[in-house]
mmCIF file of C-alpha atoms in Angstrom:
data_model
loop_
_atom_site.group_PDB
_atom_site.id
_atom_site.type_symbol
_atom_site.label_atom_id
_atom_site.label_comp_id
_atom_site.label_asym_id
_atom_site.label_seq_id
_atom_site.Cartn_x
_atom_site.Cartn_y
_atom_site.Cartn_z
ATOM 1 C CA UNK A 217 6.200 -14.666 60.139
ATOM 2 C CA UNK A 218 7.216 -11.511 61.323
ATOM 3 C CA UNK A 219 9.346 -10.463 64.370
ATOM 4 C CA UNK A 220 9.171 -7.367 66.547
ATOM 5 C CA UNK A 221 10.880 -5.840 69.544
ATOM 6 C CA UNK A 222 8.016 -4.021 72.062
ATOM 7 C CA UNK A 223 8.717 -1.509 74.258
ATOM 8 C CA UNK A 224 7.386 -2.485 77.815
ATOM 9 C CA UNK A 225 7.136 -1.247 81.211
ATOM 10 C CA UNK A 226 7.990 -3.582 83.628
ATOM 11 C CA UNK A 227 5.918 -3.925 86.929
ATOM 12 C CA UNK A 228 8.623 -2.082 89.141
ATOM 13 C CA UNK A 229 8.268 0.562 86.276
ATOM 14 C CA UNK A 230 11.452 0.264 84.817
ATOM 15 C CA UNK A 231 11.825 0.291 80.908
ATOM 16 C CA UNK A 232 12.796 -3.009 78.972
ATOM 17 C CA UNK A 233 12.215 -4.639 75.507
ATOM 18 C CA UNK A 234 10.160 -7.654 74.738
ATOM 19 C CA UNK A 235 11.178 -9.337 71.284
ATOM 20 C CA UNK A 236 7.817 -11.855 69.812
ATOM 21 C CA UNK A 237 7.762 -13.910 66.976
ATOM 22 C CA UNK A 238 4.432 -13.493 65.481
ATOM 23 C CA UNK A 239 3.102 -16.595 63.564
ATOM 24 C CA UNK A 240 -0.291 -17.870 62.280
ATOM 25 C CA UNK A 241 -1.911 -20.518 64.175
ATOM 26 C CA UNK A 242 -1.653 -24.282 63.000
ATOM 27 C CA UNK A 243 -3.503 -27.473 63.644
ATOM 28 C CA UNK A 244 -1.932 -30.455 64.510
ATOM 29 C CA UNK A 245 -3.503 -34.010 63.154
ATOM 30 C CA UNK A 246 -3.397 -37.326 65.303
ATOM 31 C CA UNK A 247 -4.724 -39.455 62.316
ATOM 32 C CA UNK A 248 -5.396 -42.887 64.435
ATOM 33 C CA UNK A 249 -6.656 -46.207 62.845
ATOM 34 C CA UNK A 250 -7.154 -48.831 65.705
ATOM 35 C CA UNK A 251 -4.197 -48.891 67.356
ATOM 36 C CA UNK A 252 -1.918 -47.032 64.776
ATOM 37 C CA UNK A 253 -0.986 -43.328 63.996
ATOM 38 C CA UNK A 254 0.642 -41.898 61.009
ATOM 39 C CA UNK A 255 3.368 -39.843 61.592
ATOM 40 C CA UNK A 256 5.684 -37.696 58.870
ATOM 41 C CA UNK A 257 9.334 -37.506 59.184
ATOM 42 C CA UNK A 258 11.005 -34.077 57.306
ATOM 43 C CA UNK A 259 13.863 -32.489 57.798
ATOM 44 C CA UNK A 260 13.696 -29.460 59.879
ATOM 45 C CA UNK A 261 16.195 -26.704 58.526
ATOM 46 C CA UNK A 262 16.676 -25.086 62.059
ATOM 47 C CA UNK A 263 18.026 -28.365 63.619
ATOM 48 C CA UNK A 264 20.026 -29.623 60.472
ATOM 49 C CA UNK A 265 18.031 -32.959 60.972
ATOM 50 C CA UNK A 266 15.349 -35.424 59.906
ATOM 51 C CA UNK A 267 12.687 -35.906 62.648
ATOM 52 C CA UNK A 268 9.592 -37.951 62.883
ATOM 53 C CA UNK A 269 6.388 -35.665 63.993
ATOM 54 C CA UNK A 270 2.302 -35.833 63.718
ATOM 55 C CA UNK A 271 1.525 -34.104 60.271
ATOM 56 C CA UNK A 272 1.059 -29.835 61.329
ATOM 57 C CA UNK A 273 1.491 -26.764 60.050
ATOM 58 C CA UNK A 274 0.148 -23.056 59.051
ATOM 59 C CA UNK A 275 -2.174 -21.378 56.301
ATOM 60 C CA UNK A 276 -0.339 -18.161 56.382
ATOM 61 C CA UNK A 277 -1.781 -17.109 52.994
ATOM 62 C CA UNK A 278 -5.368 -18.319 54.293
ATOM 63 C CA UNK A 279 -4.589 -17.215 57.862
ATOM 64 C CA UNK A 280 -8.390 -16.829 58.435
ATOM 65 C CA UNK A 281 -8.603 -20.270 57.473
ATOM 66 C CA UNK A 282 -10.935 -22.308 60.183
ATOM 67 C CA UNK A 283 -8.840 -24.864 62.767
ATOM 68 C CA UNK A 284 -10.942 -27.498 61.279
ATOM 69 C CA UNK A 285 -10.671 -26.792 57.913
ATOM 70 C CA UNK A 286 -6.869 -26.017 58.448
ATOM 71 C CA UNK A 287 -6.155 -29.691 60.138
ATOM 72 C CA UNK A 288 -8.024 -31.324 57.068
ATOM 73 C CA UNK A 289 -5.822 -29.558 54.792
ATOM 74 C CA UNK A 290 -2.769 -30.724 56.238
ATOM 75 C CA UNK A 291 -3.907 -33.836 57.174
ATOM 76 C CA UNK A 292 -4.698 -34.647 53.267
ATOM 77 C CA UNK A 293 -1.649 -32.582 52.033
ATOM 78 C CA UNK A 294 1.213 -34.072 53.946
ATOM 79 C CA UNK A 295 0.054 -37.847 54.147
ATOM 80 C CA UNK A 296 -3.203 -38.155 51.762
ATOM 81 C CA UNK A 297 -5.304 -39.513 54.245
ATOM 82 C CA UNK A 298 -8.724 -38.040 54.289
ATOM 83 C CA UNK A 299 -11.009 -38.507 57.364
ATOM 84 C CA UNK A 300 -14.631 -39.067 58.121
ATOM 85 C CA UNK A 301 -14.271 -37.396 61.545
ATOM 86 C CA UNK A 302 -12.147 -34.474 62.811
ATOM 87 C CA UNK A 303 -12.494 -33.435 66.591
ATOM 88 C CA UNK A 304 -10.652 -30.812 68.273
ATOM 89 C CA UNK A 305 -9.415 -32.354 71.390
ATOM 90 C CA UNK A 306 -6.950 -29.149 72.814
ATOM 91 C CA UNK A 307 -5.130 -26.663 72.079
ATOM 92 C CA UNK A 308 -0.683 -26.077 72.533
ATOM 93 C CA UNK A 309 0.711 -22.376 72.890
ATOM 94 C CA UNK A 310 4.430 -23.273 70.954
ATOM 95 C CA UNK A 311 6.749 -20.827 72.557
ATOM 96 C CA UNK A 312 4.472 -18.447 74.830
ATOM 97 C CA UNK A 313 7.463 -16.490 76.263
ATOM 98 C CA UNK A 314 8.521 -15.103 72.508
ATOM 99 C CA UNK A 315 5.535 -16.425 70.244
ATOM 100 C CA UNK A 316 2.379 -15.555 69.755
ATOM 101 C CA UNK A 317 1.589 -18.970 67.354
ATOM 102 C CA UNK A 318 -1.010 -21.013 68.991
ATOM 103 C CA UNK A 319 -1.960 -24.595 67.600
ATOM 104 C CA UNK A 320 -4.841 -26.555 68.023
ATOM 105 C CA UNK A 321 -4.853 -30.341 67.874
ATOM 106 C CA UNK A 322 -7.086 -32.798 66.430
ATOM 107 C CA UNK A 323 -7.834 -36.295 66.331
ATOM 108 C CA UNK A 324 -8.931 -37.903 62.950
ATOM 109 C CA UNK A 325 -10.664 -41.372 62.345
ATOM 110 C CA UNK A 326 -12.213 -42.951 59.770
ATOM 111 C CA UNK A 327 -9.411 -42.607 57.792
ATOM 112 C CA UNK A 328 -9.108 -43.131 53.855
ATOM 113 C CA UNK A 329 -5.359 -43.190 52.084
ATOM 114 C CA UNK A 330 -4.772 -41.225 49.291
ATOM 115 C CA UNK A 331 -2.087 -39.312 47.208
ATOM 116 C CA UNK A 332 -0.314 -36.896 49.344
ATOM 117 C CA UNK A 333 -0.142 -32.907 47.704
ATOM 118 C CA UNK A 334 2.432 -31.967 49.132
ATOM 119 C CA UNK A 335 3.881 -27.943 49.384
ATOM 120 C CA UNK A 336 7.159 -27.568 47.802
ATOM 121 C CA UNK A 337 8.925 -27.376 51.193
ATOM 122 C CA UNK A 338 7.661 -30.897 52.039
ATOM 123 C CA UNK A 339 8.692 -33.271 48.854
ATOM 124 C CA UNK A 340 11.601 -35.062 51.185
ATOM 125 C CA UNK A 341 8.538 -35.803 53.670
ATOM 126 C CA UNK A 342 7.779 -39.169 54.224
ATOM 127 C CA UNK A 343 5.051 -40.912 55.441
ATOM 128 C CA UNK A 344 4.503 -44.139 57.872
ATOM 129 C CA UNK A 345 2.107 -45.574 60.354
ATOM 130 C CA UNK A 346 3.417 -46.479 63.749
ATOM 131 C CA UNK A 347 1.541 -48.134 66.716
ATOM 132 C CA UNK A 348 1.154 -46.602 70.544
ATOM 133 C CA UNK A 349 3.973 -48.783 71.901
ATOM 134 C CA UNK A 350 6.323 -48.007 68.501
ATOM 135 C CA UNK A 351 5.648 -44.486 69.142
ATOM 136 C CA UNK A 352 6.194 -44.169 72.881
ATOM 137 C CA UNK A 353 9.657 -45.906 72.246
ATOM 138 C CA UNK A 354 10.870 -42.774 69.621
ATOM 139 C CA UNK A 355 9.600 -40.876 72.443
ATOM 140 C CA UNK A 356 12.220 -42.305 74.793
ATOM 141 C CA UNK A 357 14.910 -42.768 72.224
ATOM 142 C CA UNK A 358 15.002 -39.401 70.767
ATOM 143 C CA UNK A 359 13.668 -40.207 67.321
ATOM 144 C CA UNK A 360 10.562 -37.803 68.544
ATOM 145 C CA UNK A 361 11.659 -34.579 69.993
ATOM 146 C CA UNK A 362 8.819 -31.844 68.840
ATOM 147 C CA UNK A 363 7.628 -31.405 71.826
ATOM 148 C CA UNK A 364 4.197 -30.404 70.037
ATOM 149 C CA UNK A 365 3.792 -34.122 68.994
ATOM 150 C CA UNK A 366 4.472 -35.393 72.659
ATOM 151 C CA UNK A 367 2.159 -32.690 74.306
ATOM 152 C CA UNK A 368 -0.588 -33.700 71.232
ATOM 153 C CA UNK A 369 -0.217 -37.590 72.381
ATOM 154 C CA UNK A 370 -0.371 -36.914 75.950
ATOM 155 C CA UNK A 371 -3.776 -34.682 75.301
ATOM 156 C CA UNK A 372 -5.069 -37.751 73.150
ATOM 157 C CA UNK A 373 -4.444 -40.154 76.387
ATOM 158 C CA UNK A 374 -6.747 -37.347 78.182
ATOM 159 C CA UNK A 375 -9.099 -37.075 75.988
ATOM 160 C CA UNK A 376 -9.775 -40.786 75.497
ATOM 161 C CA UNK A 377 -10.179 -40.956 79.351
ATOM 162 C CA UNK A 378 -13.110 -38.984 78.784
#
C-alpha cells in the first residue's frame, strides 16, 4: 500500500491536492453450496472489532497475479474449500474517491472442504457456513457491515436473475 498527495488543477483552474491510497486489486469469493455460503469472521485492526465477511483479499507480492487465480487462492487459504467452478460475476471499486483498489467478485460451486493455510495475519480467522436468510439477518443486525460483502451478495441476486 502506498499513499500519495497529487497536485491537481481543478476545473475552475484553481490549484488543490488530491490524497489516494494506492492498493492492489483483490477478489472476493461467494463460495455457495445449495442454499449456504461460507463466510470468515476476523478481526479488523482499523475498527478494533471482530466482523463476519465473504473470504477476500490482495496478492501484493504477486500483484500480477490473475483475478481468477487470486480468488482461488484466497478462497482455499482462508477457509480450505477448493472449487470445481469459479465465475466472475462483477466487479466493486472500494473507496473510489481516495483509492485506487478495485476488487472483483466471484462465485464458487462445487465446493470441496479442506485444511485452511492461512497467512499469519489471519490465524484468529474463523470459518462457518451460513444460509441466505441467516445471512440477510447479520445484514440487518449489524453483524455484517463490509459493505464489499453486501454489494458482492446483492451482485450474486443479479447475476442469478440472469
Amino acid at each position: 500500500m502506498t499513499v500519495r498527495e497529487d497536485r491537481i488543477k481543478r476545473a475552475d483552474g484553481s490549484p488543490g491536492i488530491y490524497g489516494v491510497v494506492d492498493k492492489p486489486d483483490y477478489a472476493l469469493v461467494i463460495a455457495l453450496d445449495g442454499d449456504r455460503m461460507m463466510l470468515v469472521e476476523q478481526y479488523r485492526y482499523s475498527l478494533g472489532e471482530r466482523r463476519w465477511e465473504f473470504p477476500q483479499g490482495t496478492a501484493p507480492d504477486r500483484a500480477e497475479l490473475e483475478p481468477t487465480e487470486l480468488a482461488a487462492r484466497e478462497l482455499r487459504e482462508e477457509t480450505g474449500l477448493r472449487a470445481g467452478a469459479v465465475v466472475r460475476i462483477g466487479g466493486l471499486d472500494v473507496a473510489p474517491g481516495m483509492s485506487s483498489q478495485r476488487g472483483h467478485v466471484f462465485l464458487a460451486t462445487d465446493l470441496v472442504e479442506g485444511a485452511a493455510e492461512r497467512e499469519l495475519e489471519e490465524q484468529d480467522m474463523r470459518a462457518a457456513w451460513f444460509t441466505r436468510a441467516e445471512f440477510e439477518a447479520m445484514i440487518r443486525d449489524g453483524r455484517i457491515t463490509d459493505a464489499q460483502s453486501v454489494a458482492a451478495y446483492t451482485q450474486l441476486l443479479l447475476h442469478e436473475r440472469g
